[in-house]
Short mmCIF file of C-alpha atoms and ligand atoms in Angstrom, two decimals:
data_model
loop_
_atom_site.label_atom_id
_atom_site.label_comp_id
_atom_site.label_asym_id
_atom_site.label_seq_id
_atom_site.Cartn_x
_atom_site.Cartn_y
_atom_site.Cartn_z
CA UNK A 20 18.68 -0.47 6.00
CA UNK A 21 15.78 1.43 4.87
CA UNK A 22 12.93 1.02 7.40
CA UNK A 23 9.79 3.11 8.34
CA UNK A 24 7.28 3.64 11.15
CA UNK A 25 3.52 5.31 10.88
CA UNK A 26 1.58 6.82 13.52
CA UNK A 27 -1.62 8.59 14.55
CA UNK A 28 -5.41 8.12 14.75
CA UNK A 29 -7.88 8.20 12.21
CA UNK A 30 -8.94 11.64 12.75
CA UNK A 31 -6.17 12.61 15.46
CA UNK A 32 -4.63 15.57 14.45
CA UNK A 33 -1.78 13.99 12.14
CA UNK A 34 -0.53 11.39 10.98
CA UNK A 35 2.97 10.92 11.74
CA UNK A 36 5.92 8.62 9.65
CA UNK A 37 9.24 8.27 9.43
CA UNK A 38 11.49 6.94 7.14
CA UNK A 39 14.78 6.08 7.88
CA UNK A 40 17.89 4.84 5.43
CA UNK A 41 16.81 6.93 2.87
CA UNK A 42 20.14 8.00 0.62
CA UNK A 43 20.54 11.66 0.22
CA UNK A 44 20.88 13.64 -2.78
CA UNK A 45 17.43 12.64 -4.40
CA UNK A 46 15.30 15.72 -5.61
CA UNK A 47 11.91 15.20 -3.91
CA UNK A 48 9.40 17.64 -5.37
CA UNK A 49 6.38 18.61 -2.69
CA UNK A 50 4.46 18.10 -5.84
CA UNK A 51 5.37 14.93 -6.28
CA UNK A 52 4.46 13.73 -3.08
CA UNK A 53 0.89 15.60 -2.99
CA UNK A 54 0.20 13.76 -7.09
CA UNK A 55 0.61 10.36 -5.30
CA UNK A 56 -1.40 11.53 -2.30
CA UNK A 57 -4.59 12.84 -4.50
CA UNK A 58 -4.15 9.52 -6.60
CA UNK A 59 -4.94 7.50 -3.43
CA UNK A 60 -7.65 9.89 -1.93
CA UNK A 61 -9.34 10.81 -5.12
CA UNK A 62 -9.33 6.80 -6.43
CA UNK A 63 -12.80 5.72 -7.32
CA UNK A 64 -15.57 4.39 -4.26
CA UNK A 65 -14.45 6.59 -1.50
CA UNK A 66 -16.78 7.76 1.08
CA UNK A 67 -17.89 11.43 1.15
CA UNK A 68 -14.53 11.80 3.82
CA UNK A 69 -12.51 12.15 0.87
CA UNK A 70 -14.25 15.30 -0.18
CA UNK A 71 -13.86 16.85 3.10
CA UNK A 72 -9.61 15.56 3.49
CA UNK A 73 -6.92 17.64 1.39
CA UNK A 74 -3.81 15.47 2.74
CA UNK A 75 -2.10 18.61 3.42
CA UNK A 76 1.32 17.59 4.77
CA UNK A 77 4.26 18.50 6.35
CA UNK A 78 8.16 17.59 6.33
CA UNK A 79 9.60 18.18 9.16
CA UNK A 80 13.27 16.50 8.80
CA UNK A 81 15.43 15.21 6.11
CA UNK A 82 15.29 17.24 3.54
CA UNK A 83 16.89 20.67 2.09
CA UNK A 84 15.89 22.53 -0.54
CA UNK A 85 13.42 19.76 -1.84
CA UNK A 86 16.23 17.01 -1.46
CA UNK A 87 17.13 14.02 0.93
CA UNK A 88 19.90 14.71 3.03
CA UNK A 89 20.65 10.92 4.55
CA UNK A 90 18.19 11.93 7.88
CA UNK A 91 15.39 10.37 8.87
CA UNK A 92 12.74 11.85 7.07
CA UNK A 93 9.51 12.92 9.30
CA UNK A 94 6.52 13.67 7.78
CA UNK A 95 2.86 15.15 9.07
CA UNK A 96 -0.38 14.89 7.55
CA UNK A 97 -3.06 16.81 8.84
CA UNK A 98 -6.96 15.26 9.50
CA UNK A 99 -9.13 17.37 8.45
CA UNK A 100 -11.95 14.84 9.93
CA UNK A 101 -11.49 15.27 13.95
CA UNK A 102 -15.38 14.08 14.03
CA UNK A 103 -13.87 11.44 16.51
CA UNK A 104 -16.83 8.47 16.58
CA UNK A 105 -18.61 8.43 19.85
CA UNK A 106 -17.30 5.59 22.13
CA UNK A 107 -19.48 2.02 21.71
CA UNK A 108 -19.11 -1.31 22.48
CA UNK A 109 -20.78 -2.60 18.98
CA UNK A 110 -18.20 -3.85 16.74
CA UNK A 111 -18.18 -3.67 13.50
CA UNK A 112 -18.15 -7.31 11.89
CA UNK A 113 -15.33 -7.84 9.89
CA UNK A 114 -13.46 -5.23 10.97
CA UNK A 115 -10.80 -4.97 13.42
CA UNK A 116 -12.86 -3.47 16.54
CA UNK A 117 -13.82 -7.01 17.78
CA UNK A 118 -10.33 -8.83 18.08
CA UNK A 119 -8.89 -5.72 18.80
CA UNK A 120 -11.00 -4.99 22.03
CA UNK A 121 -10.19 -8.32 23.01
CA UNK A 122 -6.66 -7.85 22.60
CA UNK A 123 -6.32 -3.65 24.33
CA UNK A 124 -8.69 -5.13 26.58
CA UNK A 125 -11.55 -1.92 25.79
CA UNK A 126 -15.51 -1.68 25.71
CA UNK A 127 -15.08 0.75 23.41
CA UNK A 128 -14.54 -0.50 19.66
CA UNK A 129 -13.85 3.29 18.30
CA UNK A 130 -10.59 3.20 20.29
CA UNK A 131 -9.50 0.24 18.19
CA UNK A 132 -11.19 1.90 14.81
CA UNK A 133 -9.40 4.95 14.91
CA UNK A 134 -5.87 2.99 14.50
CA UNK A 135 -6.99 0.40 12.01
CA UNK A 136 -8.34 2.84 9.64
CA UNK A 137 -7.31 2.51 6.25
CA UNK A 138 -6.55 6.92 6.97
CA UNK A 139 -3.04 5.23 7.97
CA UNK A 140 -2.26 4.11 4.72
CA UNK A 141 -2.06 7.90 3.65
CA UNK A 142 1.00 8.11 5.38
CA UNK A 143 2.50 5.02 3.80
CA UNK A 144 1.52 6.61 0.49
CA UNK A 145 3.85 9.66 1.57
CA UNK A 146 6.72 7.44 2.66
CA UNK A 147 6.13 5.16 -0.21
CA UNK A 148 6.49 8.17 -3.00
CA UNK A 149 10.44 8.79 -1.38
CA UNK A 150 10.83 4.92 -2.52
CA UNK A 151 9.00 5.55 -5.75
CA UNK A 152 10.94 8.44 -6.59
CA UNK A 153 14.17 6.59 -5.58
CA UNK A 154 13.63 3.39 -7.82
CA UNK A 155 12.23 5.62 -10.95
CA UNK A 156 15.35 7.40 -10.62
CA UNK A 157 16.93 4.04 -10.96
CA UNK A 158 14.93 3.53 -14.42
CA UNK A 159 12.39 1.35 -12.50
CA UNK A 160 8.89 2.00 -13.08
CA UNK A 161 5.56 0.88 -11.46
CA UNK A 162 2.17 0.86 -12.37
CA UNK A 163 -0.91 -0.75 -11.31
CA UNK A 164 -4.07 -1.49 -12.38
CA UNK A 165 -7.84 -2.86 -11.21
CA UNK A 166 -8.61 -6.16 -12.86
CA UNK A 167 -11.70 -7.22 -10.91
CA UNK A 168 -14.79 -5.23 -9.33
CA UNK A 169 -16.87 -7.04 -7.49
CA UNK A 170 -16.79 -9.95 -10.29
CA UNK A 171 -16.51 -7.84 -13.11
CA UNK A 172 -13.55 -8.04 -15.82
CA UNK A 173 -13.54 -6.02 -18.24
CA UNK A 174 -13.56 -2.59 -16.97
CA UNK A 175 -13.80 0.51 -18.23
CA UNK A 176 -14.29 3.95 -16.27
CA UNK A 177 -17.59 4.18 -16.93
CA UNK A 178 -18.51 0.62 -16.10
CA UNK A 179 -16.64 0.92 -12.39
CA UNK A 180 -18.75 4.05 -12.26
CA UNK A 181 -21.85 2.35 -12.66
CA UNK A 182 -21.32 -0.68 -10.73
CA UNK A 183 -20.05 1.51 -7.72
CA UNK A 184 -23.38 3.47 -7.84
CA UNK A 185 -25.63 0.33 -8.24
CA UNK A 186 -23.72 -1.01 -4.85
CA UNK A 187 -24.08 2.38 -3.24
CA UNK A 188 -27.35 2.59 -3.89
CA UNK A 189 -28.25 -0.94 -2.88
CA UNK A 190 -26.07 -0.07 0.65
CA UNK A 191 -23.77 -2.33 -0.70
CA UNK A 192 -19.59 -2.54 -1.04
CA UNK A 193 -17.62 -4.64 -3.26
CA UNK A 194 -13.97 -6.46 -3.73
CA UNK A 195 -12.07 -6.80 -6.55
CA UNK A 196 -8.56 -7.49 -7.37
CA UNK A 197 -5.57 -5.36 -8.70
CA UNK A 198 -2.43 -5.61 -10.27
CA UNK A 199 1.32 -4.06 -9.10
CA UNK A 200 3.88 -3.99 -11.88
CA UNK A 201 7.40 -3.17 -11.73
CA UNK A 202 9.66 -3.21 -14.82
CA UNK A 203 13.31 -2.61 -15.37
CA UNK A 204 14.19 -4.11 -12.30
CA UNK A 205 17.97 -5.31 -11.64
CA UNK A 206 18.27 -8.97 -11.05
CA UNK A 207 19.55 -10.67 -8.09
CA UNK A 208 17.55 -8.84 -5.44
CA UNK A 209 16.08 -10.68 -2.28
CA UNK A 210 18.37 -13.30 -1.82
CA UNK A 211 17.73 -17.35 -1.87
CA UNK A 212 20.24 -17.85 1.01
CA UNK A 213 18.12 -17.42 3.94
CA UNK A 214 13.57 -17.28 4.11
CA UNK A 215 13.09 -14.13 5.73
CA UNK A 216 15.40 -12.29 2.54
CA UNK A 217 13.01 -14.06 0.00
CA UNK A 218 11.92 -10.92 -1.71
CA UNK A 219 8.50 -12.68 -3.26
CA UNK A 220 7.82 -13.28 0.88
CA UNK A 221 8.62 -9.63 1.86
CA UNK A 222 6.47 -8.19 -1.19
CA UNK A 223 3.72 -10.71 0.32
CA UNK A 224 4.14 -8.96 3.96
CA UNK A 225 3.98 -5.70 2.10
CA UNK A 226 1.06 -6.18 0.25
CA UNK A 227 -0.97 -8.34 2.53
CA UNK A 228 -0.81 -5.44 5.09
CA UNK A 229 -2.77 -3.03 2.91
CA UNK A 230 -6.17 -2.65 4.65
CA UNK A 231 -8.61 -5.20 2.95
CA UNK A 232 -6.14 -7.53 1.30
CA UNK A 233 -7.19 -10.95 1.34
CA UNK A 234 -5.20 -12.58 -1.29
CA UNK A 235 -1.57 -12.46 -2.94
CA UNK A 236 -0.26 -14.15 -5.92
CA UNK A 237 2.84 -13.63 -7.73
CA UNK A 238 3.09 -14.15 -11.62
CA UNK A 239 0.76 -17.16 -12.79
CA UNK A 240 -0.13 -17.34 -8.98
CA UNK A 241 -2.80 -19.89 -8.22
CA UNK A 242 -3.33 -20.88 -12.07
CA UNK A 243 0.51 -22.98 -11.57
CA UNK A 244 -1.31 -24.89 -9.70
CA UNK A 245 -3.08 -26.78 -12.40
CA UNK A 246 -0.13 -26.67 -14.66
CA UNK A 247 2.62 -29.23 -15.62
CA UNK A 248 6.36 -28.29 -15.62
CA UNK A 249 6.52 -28.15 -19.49
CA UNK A 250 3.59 -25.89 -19.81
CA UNK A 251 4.74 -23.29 -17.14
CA UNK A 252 8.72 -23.76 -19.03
CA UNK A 253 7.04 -22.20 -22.21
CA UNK A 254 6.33 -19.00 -20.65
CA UNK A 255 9.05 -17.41 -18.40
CA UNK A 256 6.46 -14.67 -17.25
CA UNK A 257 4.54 -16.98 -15.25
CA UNK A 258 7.41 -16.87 -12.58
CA UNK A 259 6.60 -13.22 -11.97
CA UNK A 260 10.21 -12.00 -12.15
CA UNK A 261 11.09 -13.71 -9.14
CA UNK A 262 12.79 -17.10 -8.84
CA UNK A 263 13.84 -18.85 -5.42
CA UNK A 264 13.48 -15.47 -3.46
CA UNK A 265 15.18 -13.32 -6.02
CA UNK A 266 14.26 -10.87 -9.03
CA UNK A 267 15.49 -12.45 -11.95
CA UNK A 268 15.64 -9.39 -14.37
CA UNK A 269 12.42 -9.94 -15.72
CA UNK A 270 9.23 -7.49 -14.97
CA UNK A 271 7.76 -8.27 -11.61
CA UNK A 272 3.75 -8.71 -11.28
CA UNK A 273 2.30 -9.39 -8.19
CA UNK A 274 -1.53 -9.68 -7.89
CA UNK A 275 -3.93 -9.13 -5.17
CA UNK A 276 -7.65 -9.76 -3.61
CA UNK A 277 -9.08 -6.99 -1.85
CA UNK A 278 -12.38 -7.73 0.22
CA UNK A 279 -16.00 -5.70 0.03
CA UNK A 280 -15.50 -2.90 2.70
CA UNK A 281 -17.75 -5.17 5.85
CA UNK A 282 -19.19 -1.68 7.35
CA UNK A 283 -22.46 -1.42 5.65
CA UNK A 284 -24.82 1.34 5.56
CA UNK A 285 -27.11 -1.30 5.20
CA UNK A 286 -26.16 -3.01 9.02
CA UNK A 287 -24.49 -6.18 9.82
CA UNK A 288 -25.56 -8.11 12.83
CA UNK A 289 -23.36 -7.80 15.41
CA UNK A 290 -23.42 -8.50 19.30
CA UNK A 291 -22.58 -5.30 21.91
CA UNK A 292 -20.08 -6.78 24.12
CA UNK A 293 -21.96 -4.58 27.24
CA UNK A 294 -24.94 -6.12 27.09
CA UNK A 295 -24.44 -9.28 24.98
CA UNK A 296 -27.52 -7.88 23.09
CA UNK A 297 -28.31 -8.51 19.11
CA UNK A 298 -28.14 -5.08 17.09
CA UNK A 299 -27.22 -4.07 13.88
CA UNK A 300 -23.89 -2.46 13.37
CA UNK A 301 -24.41 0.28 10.87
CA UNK A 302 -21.45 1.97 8.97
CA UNK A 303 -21.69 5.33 7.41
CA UNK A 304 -18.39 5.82 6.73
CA UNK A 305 -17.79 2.97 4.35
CA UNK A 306 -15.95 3.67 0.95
CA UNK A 307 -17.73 1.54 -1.77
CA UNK A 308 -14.94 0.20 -3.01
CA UNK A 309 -11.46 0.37 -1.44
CA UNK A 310 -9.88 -1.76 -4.36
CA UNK A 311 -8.81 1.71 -6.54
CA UNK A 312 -7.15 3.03 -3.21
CA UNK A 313 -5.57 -0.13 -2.34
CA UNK A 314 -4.06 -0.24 -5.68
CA UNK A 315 -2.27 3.02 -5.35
CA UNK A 316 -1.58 2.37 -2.10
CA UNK A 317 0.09 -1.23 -2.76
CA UNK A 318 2.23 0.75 -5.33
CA UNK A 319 4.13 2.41 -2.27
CA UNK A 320 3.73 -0.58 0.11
CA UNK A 321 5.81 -2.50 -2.56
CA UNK A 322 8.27 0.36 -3.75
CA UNK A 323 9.05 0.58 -0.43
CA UNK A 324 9.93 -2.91 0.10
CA UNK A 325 11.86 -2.93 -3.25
CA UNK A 326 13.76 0.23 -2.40
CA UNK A 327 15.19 -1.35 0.53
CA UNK A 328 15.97 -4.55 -1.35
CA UNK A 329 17.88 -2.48 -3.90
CA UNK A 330 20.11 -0.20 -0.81
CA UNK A 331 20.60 -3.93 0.84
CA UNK A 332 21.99 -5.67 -2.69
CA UNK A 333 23.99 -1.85 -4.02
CA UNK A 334 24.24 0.08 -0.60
CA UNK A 335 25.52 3.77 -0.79
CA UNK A 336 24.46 6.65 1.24
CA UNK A 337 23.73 8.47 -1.73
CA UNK A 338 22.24 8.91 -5.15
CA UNK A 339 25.70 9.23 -6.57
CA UNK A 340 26.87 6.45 -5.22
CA UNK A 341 24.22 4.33 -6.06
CA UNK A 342 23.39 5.01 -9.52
CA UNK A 343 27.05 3.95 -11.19
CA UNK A 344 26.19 0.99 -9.23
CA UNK A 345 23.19 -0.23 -10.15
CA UNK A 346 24.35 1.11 -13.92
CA UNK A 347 27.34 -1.59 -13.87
CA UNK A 348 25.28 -4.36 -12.55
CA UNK A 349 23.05 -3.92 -15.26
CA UNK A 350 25.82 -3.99 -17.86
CA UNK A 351 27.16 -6.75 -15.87
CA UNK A 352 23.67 -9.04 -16.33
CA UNK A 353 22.23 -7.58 -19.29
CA UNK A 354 23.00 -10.56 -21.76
CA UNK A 355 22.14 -13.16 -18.54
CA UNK A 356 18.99 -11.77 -18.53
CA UNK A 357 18.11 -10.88 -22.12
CA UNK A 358 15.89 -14.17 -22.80
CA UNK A 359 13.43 -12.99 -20.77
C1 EPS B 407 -10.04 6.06 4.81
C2 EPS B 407 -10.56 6.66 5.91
C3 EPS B 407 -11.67 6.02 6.61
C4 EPS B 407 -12.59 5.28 5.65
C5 EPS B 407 -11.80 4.26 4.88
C6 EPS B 407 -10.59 4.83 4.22
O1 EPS B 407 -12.34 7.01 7.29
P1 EPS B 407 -12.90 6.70 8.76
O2 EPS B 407 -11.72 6.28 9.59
O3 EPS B 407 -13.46 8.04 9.14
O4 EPS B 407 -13.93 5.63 8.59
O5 EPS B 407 -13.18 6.17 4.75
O6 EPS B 407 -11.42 3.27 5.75
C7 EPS B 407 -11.82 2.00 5.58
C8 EPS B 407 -12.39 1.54 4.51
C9 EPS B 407 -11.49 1.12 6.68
O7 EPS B 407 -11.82 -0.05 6.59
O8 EPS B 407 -10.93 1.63 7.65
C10 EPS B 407 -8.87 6.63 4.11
O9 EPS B 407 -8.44 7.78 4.39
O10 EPS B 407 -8.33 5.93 3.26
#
């Protein structure tokens, strides 16, 4: 079972994960891990943070000579922001502080800030890269790309550009939506037999847990909807590569909404839960955007979750094991699967 856990505070002095199940015997460049860490941090619409953070990190465990040895792997990731906020009992619409100092029971909303920071999901980009490495290895690729900012299509790096400064300018943020891809991917992973091994359900949980993700479509998504059986029969995409819970050999897309960053520079009213007074909640921290990051970041959320579906279906406690495996299964379902 490949599993993983994530700790530490937005700027604590690391951030801690571990990721257990991993096979051994895969070559895990420190380069590799620090490309998918500046893809994340450098992504376009971060806040001036970025700047200031290098991601430098640390394995600790699982690993010899730059390859997995079947131990948990432990990694650290250094803050270089320890500018912890000031305590206040102003939350931030939108954000987590004001469910979460209802739920820890605090006055002070930077407790529950520092955990729900979207600096965690630099760790699950860390952890994620072991489970991108993995399923390349296994001739699966993913990519990703932005489809939507803040209402606009047809993008282009310089048009993002411009749009993010008109919004930062304006003290605004904006959404957008993205796309994960994943092709090459053996069929028959996930499993129809019971709901919590649908794989389309566990790539939901994946994705939907990225910081800012509102929405989560796979294949035609939402547009099914307003389609009749023969029209989604002509085109075998629309499923997504996944049928009743399962990858069906075909490439997987799964789509998702990301909402504007709600910490404006601009304010957002907001009660303080000491005094039950109106004031505006400023945010200087905001990214712009957090679409880009969420993107890359989505990329490992859902390798992650595919990595373990693909050790659950082929097992082996090592690269060598594995690969002859999931070599003979694709032999074994190549003409099954060649329609699509
Ligand atoms: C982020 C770190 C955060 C924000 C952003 C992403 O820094 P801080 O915790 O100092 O505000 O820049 O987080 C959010 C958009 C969010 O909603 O938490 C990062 O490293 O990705």
């Amino acid at each position: 079972m490949l599993r993983y856990l994530t700790a530490g505070e937005s700027h604590g002095e690391y951030l801690a994960g571990i990721l257990e199940g991993f096979p051994a015997g895969v070559r895990m460049p420190q380069a590799y891990i620090k490309a998918q860490l500046n893809r994340r941090r450098t992504a376009p619409g971060r806040s001036a943070r970025q700047a200031l953070e290098k991601d430098d990190f640390r394995i600790i465990s699982g690993l010899e000579k730059e390859t997995t040895t079947g131990a948990p792997i432990a990694v650290l990731i250094r803050n270089a922001s320890r500018a912890v906020p000031p305590p206040s009992s102003l939350p931030r619409p939108g954000h987590a502080d004001l469910p979460g100092m209802l739920k820890y029971n605090t006055l002070n909303a930077a407790l529950i800030r520092e955990r729900a920071s979207a600096r965690e999901t630099a760790m699950r980009t860390a952890l994620g890269s072991f489970a991108m490495r993995l399923n390349e290895l296994l001739g699966i690729e993913v990519n990703s790309r932005v489809t939507n900012l803040g209402g606009l299509c047809s993008l282009t790096a310089g048009s993002a550009a411009a749009e993010l400064l008109r919004a930062k300018r304006a003290g605004d943020t904006l959404g957008g939506e993205f796309e994960v891809s994943f092709d090459n991917v053996p069929a028959g992973l996930g499993s129809c037999a019971h709901p919590d091994r649908r794989l389309g359900a566990r790539l939901g949980a994946a994705l939907l847990s990225v910081n800012g993700v509102k929405g989560f479509e796979i294949g035609g998504g939402f547009s099914l909807a307003a389609m009749g059986g023969k029209e989604a029969a002509q085109d075998p995409q629309l499923s997504g590569g996944l049928d009743g819970g399962m990858t069906n050999g075909g490439a997987l897309l799964l789509r998702c909404a990301v909402k504007p960053v709600p910490g404006l520079r601009a304010g957002t009213p907001s009660t303080d839960l000491r005094t039950f007074r109106k004031k505006l909640s400023v945010s200087l921290t905001s990214d712009t955007t957090a679409v880009f990051a969420a993107a890359v970041v989505a990329e490992h959320a859902a390798s992650l979750e595919l990595a373990a579906a693909v050790l659950e279906k082929f097992g082996g406690d090592s690269l060598c094991e594995l690969l002859p495996r999931v070599e003979e299964w694709r032999k074994r379902t190549k003409k099954a699967i060649a329609r699509l």
